[in-house]
Coordinates of C-alpha atoms in Angstrom, one line a residue:
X1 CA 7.7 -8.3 14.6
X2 CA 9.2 -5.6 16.6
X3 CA 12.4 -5.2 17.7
X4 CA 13.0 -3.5 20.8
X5 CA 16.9 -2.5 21.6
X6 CA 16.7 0.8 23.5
X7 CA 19.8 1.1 25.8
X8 CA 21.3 4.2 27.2
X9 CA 24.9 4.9 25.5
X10 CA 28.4 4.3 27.3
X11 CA 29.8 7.2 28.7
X12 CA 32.3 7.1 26.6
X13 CA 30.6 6.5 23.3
X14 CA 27.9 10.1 25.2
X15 CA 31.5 12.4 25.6
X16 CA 32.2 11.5 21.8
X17 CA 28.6 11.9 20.3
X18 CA 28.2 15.8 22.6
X19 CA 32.0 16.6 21.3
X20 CA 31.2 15.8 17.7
X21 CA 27.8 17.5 17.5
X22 CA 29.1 20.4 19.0
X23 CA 31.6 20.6 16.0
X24 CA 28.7 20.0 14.0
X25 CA 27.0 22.9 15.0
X26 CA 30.0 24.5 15.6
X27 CA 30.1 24.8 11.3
X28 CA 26.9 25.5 10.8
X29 CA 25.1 22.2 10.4
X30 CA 21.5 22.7 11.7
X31 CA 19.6 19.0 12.5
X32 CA 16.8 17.3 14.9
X33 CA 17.9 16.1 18.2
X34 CA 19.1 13.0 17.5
X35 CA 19.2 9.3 19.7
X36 CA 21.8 7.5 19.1
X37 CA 21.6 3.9 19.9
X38 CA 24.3 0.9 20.1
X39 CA 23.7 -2.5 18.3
X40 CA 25.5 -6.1 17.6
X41 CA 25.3 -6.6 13.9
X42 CA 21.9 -9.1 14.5
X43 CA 19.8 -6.6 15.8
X44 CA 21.3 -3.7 13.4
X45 CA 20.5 -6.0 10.4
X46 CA 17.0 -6.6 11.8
X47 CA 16.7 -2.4 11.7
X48 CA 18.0 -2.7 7.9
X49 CA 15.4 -5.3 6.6
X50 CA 13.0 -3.4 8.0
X51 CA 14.1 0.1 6.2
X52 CA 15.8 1.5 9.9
X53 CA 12.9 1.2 11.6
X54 CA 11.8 -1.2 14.8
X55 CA 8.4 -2.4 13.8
X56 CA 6.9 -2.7 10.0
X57 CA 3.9 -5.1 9.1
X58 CA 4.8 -8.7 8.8
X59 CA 5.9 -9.8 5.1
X60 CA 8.5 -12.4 3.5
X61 CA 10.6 -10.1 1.7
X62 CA 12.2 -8.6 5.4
X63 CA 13.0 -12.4 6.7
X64 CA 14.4 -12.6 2.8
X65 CA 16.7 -8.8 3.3
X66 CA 17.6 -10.1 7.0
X67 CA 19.1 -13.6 5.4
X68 CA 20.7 -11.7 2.8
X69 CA 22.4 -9.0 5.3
X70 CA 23.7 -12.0 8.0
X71 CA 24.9 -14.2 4.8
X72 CA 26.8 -11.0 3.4
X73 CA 28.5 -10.2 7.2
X74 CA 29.3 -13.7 8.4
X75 CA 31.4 -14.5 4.7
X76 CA 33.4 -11.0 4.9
X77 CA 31.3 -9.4 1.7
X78 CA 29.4 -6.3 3.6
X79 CA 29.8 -4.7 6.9
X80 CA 26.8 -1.9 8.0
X81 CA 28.5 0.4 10.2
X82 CA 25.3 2.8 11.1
X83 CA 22.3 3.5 9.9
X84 CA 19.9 7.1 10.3
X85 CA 16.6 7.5 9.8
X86 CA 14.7 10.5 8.5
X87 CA 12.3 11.4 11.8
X88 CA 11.8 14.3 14.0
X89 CA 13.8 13.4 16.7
X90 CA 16.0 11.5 14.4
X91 CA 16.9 8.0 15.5
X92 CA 20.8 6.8 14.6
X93 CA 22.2 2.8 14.9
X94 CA 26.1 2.5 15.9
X95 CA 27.8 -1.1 15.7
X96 CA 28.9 -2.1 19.1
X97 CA 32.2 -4.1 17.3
X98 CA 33.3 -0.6 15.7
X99 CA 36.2 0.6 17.6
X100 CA 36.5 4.2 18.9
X101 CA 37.4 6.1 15.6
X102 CA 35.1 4.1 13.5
X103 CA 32.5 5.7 16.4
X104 CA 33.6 9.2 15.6
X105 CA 33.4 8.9 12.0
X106 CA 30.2 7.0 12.2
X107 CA 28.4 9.9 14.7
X108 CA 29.9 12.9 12.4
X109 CA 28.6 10.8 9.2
X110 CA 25.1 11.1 10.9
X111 CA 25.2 14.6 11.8
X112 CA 25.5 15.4 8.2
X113 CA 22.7 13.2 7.6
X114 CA 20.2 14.6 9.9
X115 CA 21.1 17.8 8.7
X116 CA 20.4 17.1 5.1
X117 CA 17.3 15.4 6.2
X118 CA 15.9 18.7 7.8
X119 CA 17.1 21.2 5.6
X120 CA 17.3 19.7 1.7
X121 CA 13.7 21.1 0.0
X122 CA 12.9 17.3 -1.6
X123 CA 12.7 15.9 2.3
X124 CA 10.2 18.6 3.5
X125 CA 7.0 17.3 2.8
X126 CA 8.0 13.8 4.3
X127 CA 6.2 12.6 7.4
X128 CA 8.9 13.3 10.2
X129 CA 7.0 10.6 12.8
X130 CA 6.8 8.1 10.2
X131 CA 8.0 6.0 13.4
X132 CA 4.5 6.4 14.4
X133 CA 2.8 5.8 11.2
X134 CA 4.6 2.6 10.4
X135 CA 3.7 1.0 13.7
X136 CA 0.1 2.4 12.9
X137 CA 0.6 0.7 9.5
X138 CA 1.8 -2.9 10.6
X139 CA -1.0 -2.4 12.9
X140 CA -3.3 -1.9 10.3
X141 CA -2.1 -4.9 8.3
X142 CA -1.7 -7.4 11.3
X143 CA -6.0 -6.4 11.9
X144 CA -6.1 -7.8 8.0
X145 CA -4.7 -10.8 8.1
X146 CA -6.5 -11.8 11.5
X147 CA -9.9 -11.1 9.5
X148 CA -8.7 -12.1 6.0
X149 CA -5.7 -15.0 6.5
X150 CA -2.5 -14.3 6.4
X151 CA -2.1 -15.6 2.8
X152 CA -4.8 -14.3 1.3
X153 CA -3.5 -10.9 2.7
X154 CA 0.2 -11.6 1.9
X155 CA -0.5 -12.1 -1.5
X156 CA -2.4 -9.0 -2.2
X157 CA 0.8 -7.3 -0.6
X158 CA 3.2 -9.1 -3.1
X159 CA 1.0 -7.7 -5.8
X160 CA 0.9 -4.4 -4.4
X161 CA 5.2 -4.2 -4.1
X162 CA 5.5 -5.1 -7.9
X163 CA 3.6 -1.6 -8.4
X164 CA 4.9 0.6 -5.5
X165 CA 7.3 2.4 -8.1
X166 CA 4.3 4.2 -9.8
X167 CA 4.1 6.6 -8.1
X168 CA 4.8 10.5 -8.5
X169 CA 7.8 11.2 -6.9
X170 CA 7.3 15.4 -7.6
X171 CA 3.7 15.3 -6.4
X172 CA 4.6 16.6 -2.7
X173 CA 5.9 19.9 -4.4
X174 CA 3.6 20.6 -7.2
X175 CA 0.2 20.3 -8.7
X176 CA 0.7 19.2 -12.1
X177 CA -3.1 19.5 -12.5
X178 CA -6.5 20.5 -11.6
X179 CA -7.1 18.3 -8.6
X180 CA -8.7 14.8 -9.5
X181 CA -11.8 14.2 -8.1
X182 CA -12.2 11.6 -5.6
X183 CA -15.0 8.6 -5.9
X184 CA -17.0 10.2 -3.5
X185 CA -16.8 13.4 -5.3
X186 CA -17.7 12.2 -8.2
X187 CA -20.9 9.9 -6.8
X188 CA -22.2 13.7 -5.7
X189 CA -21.3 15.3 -8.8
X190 CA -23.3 13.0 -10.4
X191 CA -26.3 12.6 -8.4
X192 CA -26.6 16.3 -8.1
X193 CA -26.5 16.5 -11.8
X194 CA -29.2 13.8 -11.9
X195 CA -31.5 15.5 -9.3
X196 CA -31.6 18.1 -11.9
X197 CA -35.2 19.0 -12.8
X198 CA -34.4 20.4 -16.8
X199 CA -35.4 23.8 -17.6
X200 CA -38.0 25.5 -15.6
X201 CA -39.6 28.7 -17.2
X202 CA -40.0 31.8 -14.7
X203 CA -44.0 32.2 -14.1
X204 CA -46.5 33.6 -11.8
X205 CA -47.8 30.3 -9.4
X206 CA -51.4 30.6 -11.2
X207 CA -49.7 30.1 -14.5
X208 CA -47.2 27.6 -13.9
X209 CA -48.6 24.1 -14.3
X210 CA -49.9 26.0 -18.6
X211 CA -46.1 27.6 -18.9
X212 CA -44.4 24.4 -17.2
X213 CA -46.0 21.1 -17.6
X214 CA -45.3 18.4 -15.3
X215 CA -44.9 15.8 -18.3
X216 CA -42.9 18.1 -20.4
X217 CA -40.3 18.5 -17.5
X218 CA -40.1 15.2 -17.3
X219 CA -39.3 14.3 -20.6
X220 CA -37.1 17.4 -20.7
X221 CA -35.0 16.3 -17.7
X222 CA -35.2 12.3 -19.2
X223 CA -33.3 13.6 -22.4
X224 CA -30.9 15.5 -20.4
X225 CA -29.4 12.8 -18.1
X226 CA -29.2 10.3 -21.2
X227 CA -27.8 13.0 -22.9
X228 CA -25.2 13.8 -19.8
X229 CA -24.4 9.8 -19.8
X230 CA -23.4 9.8 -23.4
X231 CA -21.5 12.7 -23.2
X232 CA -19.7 11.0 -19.9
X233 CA -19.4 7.8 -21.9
X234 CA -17.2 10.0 -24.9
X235 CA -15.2 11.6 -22.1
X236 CA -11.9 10.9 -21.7
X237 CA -11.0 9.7 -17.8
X238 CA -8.9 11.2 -16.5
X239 CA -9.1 14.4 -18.6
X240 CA -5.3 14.5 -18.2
X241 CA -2.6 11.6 -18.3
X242 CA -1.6 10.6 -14.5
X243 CA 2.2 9.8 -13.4
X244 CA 0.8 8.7 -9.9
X245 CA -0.8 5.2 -10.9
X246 CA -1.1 4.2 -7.9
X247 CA -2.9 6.9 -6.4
X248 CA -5.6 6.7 -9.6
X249 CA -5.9 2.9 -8.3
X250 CA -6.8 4.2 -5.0
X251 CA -9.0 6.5 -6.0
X252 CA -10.8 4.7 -8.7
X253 CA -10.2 0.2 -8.8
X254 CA -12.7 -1.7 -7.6
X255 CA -11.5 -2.9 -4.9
X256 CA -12.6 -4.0 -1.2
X257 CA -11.9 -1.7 1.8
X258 CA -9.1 -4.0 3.3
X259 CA -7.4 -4.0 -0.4
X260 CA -7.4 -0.1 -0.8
X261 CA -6.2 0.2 2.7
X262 CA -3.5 -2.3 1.7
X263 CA -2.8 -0.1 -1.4
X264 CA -3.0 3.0 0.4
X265 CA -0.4 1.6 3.1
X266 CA 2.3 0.8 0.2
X267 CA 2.2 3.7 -1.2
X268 CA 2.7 5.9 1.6
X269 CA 5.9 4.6 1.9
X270 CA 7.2 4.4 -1.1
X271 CA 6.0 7.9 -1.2
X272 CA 8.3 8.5 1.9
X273 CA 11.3 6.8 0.6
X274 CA 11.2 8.6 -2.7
X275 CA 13.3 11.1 -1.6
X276 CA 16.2 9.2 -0.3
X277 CA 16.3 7.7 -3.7
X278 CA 16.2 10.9 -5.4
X279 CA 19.0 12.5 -3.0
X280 CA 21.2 9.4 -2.9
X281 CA 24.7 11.0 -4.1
X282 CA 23.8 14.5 -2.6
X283 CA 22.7 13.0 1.0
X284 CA 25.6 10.6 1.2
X285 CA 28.5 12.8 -0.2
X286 CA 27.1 15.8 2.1
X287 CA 27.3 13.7 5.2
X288 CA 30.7 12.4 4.2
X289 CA 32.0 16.2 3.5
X290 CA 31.3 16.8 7.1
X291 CA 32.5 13.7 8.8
X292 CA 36.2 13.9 6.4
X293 CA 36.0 17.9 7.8
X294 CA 35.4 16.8 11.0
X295 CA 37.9 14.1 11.6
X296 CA 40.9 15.5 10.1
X297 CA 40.6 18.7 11.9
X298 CA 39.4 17.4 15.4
X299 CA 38.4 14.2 16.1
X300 CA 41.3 11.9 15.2
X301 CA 44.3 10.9 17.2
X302 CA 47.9 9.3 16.5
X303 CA 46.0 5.8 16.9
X304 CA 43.3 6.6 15.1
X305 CA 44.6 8.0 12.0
X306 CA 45.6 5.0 9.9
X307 CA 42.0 2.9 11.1
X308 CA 40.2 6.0 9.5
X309 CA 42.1 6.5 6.7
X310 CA 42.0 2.8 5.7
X311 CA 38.2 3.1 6.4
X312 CA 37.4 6.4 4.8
X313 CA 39.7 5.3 1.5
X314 CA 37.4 1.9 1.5
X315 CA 34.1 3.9 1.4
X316 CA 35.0 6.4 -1.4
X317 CA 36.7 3.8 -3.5
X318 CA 35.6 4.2 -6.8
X319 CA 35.8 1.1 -9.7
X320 CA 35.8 1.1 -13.3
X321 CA 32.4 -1.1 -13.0
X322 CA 30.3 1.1 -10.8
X323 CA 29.2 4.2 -9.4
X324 CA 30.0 4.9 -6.2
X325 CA 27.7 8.1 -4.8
X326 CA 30.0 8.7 -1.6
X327 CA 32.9 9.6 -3.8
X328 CA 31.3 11.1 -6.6
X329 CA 28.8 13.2 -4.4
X330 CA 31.6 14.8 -2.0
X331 CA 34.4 15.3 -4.8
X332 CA 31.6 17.1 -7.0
X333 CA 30.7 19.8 -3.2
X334 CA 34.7 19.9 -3.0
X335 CA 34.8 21.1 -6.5
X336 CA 32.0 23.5 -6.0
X337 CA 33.8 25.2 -2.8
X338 CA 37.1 25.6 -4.7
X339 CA 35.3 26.8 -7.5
X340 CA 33.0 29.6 -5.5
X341 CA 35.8 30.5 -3.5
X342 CA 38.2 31.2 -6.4
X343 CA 35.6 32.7 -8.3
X344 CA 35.7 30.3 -10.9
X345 CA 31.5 30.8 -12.2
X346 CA 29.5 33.2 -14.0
X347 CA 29.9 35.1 -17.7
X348 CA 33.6 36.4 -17.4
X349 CA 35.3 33.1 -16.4
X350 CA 32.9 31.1 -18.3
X351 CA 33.8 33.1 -21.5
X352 CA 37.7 33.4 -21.3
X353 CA 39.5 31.4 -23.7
X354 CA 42.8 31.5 -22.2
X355 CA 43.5 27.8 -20.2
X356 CA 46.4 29.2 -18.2
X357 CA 44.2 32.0 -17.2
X358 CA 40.9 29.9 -16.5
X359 CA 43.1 27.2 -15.0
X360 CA 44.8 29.6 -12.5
X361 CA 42.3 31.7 -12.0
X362 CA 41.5 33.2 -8.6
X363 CA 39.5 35.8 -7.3
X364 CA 39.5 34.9 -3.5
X365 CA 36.0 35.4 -3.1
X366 CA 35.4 32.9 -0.3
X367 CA 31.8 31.7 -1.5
X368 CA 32.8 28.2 -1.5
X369 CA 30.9 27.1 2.0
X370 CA 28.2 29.3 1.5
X371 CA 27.0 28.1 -2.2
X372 CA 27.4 24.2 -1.1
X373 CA 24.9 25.0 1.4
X374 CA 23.1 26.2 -0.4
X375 CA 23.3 24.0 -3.0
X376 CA 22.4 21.0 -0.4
X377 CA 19.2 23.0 0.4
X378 CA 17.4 23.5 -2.9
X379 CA 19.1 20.4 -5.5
X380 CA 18.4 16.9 -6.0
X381 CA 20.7 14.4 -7.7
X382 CA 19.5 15.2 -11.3
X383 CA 19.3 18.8 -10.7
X384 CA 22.9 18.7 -8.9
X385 CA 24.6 16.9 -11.8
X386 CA 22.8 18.9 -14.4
X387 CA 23.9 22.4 -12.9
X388 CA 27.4 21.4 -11.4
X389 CA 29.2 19.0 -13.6
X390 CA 32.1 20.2 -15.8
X391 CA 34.2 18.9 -18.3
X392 CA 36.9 20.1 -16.6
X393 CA 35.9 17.8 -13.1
X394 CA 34.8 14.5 -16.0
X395 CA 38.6 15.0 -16.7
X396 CA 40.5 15.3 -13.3
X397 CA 37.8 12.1 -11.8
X398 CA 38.5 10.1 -15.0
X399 CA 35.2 10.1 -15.9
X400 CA 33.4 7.9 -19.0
X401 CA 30.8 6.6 -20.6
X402 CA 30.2 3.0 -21.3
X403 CA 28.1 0.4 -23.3
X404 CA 27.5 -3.1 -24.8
X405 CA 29.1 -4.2 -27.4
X406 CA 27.5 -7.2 -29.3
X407 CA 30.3 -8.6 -30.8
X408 CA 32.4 -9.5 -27.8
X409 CA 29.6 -9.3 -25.4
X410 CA 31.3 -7.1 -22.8
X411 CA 30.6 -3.7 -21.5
X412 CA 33.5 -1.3 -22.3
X413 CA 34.2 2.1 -22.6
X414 CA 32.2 4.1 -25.2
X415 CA 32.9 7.7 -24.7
X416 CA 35.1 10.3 -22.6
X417 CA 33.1 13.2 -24.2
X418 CA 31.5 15.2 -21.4
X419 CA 28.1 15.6 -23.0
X420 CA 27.5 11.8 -23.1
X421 CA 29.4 11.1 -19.8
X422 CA 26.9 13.8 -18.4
X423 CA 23.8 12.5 -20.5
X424 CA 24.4 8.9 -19.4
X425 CA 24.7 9.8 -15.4
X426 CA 21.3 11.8 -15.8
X427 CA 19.4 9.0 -17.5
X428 CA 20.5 6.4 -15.1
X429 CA 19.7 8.7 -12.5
X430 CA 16.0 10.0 -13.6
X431 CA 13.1 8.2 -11.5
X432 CA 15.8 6.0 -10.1
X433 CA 16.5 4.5 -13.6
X434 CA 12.9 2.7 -13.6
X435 CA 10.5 3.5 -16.5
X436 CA 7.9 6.4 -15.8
X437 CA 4.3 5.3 -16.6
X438 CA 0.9 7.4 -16.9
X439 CA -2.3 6.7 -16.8
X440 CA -3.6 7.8 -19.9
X441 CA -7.2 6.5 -20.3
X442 CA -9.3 4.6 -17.5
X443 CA -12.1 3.7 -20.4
X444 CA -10.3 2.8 -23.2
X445 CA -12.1 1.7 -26.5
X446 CA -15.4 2.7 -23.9
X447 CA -15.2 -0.9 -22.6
X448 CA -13.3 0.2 -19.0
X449 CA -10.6 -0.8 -20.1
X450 CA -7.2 0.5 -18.4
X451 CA -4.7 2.2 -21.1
X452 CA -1.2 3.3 -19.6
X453 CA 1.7 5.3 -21.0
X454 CA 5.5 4.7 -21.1
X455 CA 7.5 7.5 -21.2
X456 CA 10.0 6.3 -23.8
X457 CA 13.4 7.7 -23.4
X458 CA 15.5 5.5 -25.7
X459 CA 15.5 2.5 -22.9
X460 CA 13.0 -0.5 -24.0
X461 CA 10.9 -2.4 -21.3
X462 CA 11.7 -5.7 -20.1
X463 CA 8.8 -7.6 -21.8
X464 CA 9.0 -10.2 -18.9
X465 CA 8.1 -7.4 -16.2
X466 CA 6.3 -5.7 -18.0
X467 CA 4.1 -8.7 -18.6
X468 CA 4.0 -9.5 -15.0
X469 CA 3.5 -5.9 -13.9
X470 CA 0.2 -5.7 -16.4
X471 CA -0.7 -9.1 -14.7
X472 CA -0.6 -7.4 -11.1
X473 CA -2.3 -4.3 -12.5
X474 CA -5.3 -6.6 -13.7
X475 CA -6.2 -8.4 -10.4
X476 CA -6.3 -4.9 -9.4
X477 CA -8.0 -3.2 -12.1
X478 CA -10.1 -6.5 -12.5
X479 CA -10.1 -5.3 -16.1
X480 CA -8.0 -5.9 -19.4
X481 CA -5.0 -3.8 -19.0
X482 CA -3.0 -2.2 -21.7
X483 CA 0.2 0.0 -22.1
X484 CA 1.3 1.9 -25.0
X485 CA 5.5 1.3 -25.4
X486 CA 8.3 0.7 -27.9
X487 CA 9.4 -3.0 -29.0
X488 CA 12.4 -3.1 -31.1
X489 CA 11.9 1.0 -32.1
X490 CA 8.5 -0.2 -33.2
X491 CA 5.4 2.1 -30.9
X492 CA 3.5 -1.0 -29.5
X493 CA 0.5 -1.9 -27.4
X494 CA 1.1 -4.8 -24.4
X495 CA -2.4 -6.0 -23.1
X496 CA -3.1 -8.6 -20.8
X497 CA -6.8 -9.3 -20.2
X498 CA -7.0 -11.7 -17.4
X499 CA -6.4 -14.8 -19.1
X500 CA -3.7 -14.1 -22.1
X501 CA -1.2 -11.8 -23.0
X502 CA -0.9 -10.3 -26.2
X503 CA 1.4 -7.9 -28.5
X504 CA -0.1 -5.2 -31.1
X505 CA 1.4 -2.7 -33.2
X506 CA -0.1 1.1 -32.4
X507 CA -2.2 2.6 -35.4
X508 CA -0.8 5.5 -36.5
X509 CA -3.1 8.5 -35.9

């Protein structure tokens, strides 16, 4: 389905959207032009099932988001007042039923966007006409199902989904290894290697056929290529563990053209995605720093003032339950400002053990906008929390830790120590809290068997997923599947092999 909506803006709604990009600009911001469009709530929760974007390839799970969206609006729970997405030119949603200072707030709240988008280093590999490539893709999958059947097709897309988090979100920005050879790389490798005639002794033509005898080089090259094939048998594939499973899928499943295509499609996005997940707090509190700058220093008016205060107090509400990345992602830039512009960094404040001094301290240096952006060009989440976070900002935000306790069966608070307030918001934030899986061996027990990895970081798998993932992997692998984990602080081995699951302890080594 595609959902077609262009309409020139209102004049009114064009003066606003040229006033607040030229404030943008006006403090530095650098973005992609940007098209804004106007929408009821239908057609902009349309553009939110399908990820911001017009047209995606037909699945169930978009009809299922759309529901969810139009349920949430029409009983009061949710209200989506724009929507951005990361393309060059980049392409902006405004409600139609948000008044005139929700409008300004909303188009200032983008700016900041679009200028994360261009400049932060973890969105610079992403495919800015992705506009493109998704049409190209739903293209692509519509061709498919008219030659395959819709369900047979749809299915194979349900199973691909389960897996599209295994994927390697760093693999844009470095080579972890040698480069993998492809299928096709290998075939030639191999047949070269085959072609191979053995060992040839240098000799005059008249004396070749006494120095090198045809059945001798035979026999010679005979033993070498079993040799080679029991030496490629005892080799372990890949050479090096793989956090991009889905990519080693790609490469190496048997699968039919149509499937890998299918694969190929999933991953692409999830690849393009990845980033926004990684970038969540940083991406929303920037663009929030620059519409709450904005606003209060030129866009509102008498009439305005108490609609956007209400609104603006709504979005960075914070509860004890939850973590809200608006607020925590804009009072952590505010902090870093103050901080650079009073000089509060580096050996000699870090290293004074007076508090009245440290707390008063002030060296009017005037770093602050400088260092937050620069901070928004080279950090992620993890990496921003990890450098940035004090005790002394834990303490002013009323910061904590929490965790289950069996005996009442609640959650409650476990900790206002800054290392495991710190330690908890970096787990829950590393690979979006999802487990991070390798491919460790493609020929395990030399019966092609597929052996993963989990990365075990003190957080168990759910044995219900992680049965159904393994089931998923199979019909893709079309071989028994097996990852290595930890059950109840035990190292364990889950294995489905098409028919049954089953649970073994790992051998010590």
């Amino acid at each position: 389905m595609v959902v077609t909506t262009y309409r020139p803006l209102p004049q009114e709604l064009s003066d606003i959207q040229q006033e607040m990009e030229q404030h943008a600009l006006d403090y530095g911001l650098d973005f992609f032009k940007t098209i804004f469009e106007v929408l009821d709530y239908e057609e902009l929760s349309m553009f939110a099932a399908y990820g911001g974007f017009p047209v995606r390839y037909p699945h169930w799970r978009f009809g299922a988001q759309y529901d969810e969206l139009m349920k949430g609006y029409s009983y009061g729970l949710q209200k989506i007042y724009e929507m951005v997405i990361n393309t060059d030119p980049c392409y902006a949603y405004l409600l139609s039923a948000n008044d005139i200072t929700d409008q300004k707030l909303v188009i200032a709240h983008v700016y900041g966007h679009c200028d994360f988008f261009k400049n932060n280093a973890w969105f610079s590999q992403t495919n800015r006409k992705m506009l493109d490539q998704m049409a190209n893709h739903a293209t692509r999958m519509n061709r498919h199902i008219d030659n395959y059947g819709y369900e047979v097709v749809e299915t194979f897309i349900d199973t691909c989904l389960s897996l599209e988090s295994l994927i390697d979100p760093y693999a844009p920005h470095i080579r972890r290894t040698q480069k993998t050879e492809t299928r096709e790389e290998t075939k030639k490798r191999t047949d070269e290697e085959n072609e191979s005639t053995g060992g040839r002794f240098p000799a005059k033509y008249y004396m070749d056929r006494y120095i090198n005898p045809e059945d001798v080089l035979e026999e010679e090259a005979n033993q070498k290529r079993q040799k080679a094939r029991e030496l490629s048998d005892q080799l372990k594939f890949p050479k090096e563990r793989m956090r991009d499973v889905l990519y080693f899928l790609i490469q190496y499943a048997p699968l039919e053209d149509w499937q890998r295509d299918v694969l190929t499609i999933i991953r692409d996005e999830a690849c393009y995605f990845a980033p926004q997940g990684q970038t969540k707090i940083m991406n929303e509190g920037w663009a929030s720093f620059w519409h709450s700058t904005i606003m209060t220093r030129h866009g509102l008016t008498d009439e305005g003032l108490i609609n956007y205060a209400d609104h603006h107090s709504g979005t960075m509400a914070t509860s004890p339950n939850r973590l809200n990345p608006y607020k925590l992602g804009i009072e952590l830039l505010k902090d870093i400002e103050e901080r650079w512009n009073k000089g509060q960094f580096g050996p000699e404040y870090e290293n004074c053990t007076d508090m009245y001094q440290k707390e008063h301290w002030d060296q009017d240096l005037g770093l602050g906008r400088e260092k937050i952006f620069e901070v928004r060009r080279i950090h992620n989440d993890i990496t921003f929390i990890d450098t940035f976070l004090t005790p002394e900002f834990c303490y002013k935000q009323k910061m904590f830790s929490f965790a289950f306790n069996d005996s009442n069966k609640t959650y409650e608070i476990q900790s206002r120590e800054f290392q495991q307030i710190k330690q908890q918001l970096l787990s829950s934030l590393s690979n979006h809290g999802r487990p991070v899986i390798y491919v460790q061996d493609a020929n395990y027990k030399n019966r092609g068997e597929l052996y993963l990895e989990h990365e075990y970081l003190g957080v168990e798998l759910k044995l219900d997923y992680a049965q159904d993932t393994l089931a998923n992997l199979h019909t893709i692998w079309k071989r028994p599947v097996n990852i290595e984990t930890v059950v109840d602080d035990r190292p364990t081995i889950l294995s489905y092999d098409g028919k049954k699951h089953s649970t073994n302890s790992k051998e010590k080594t």
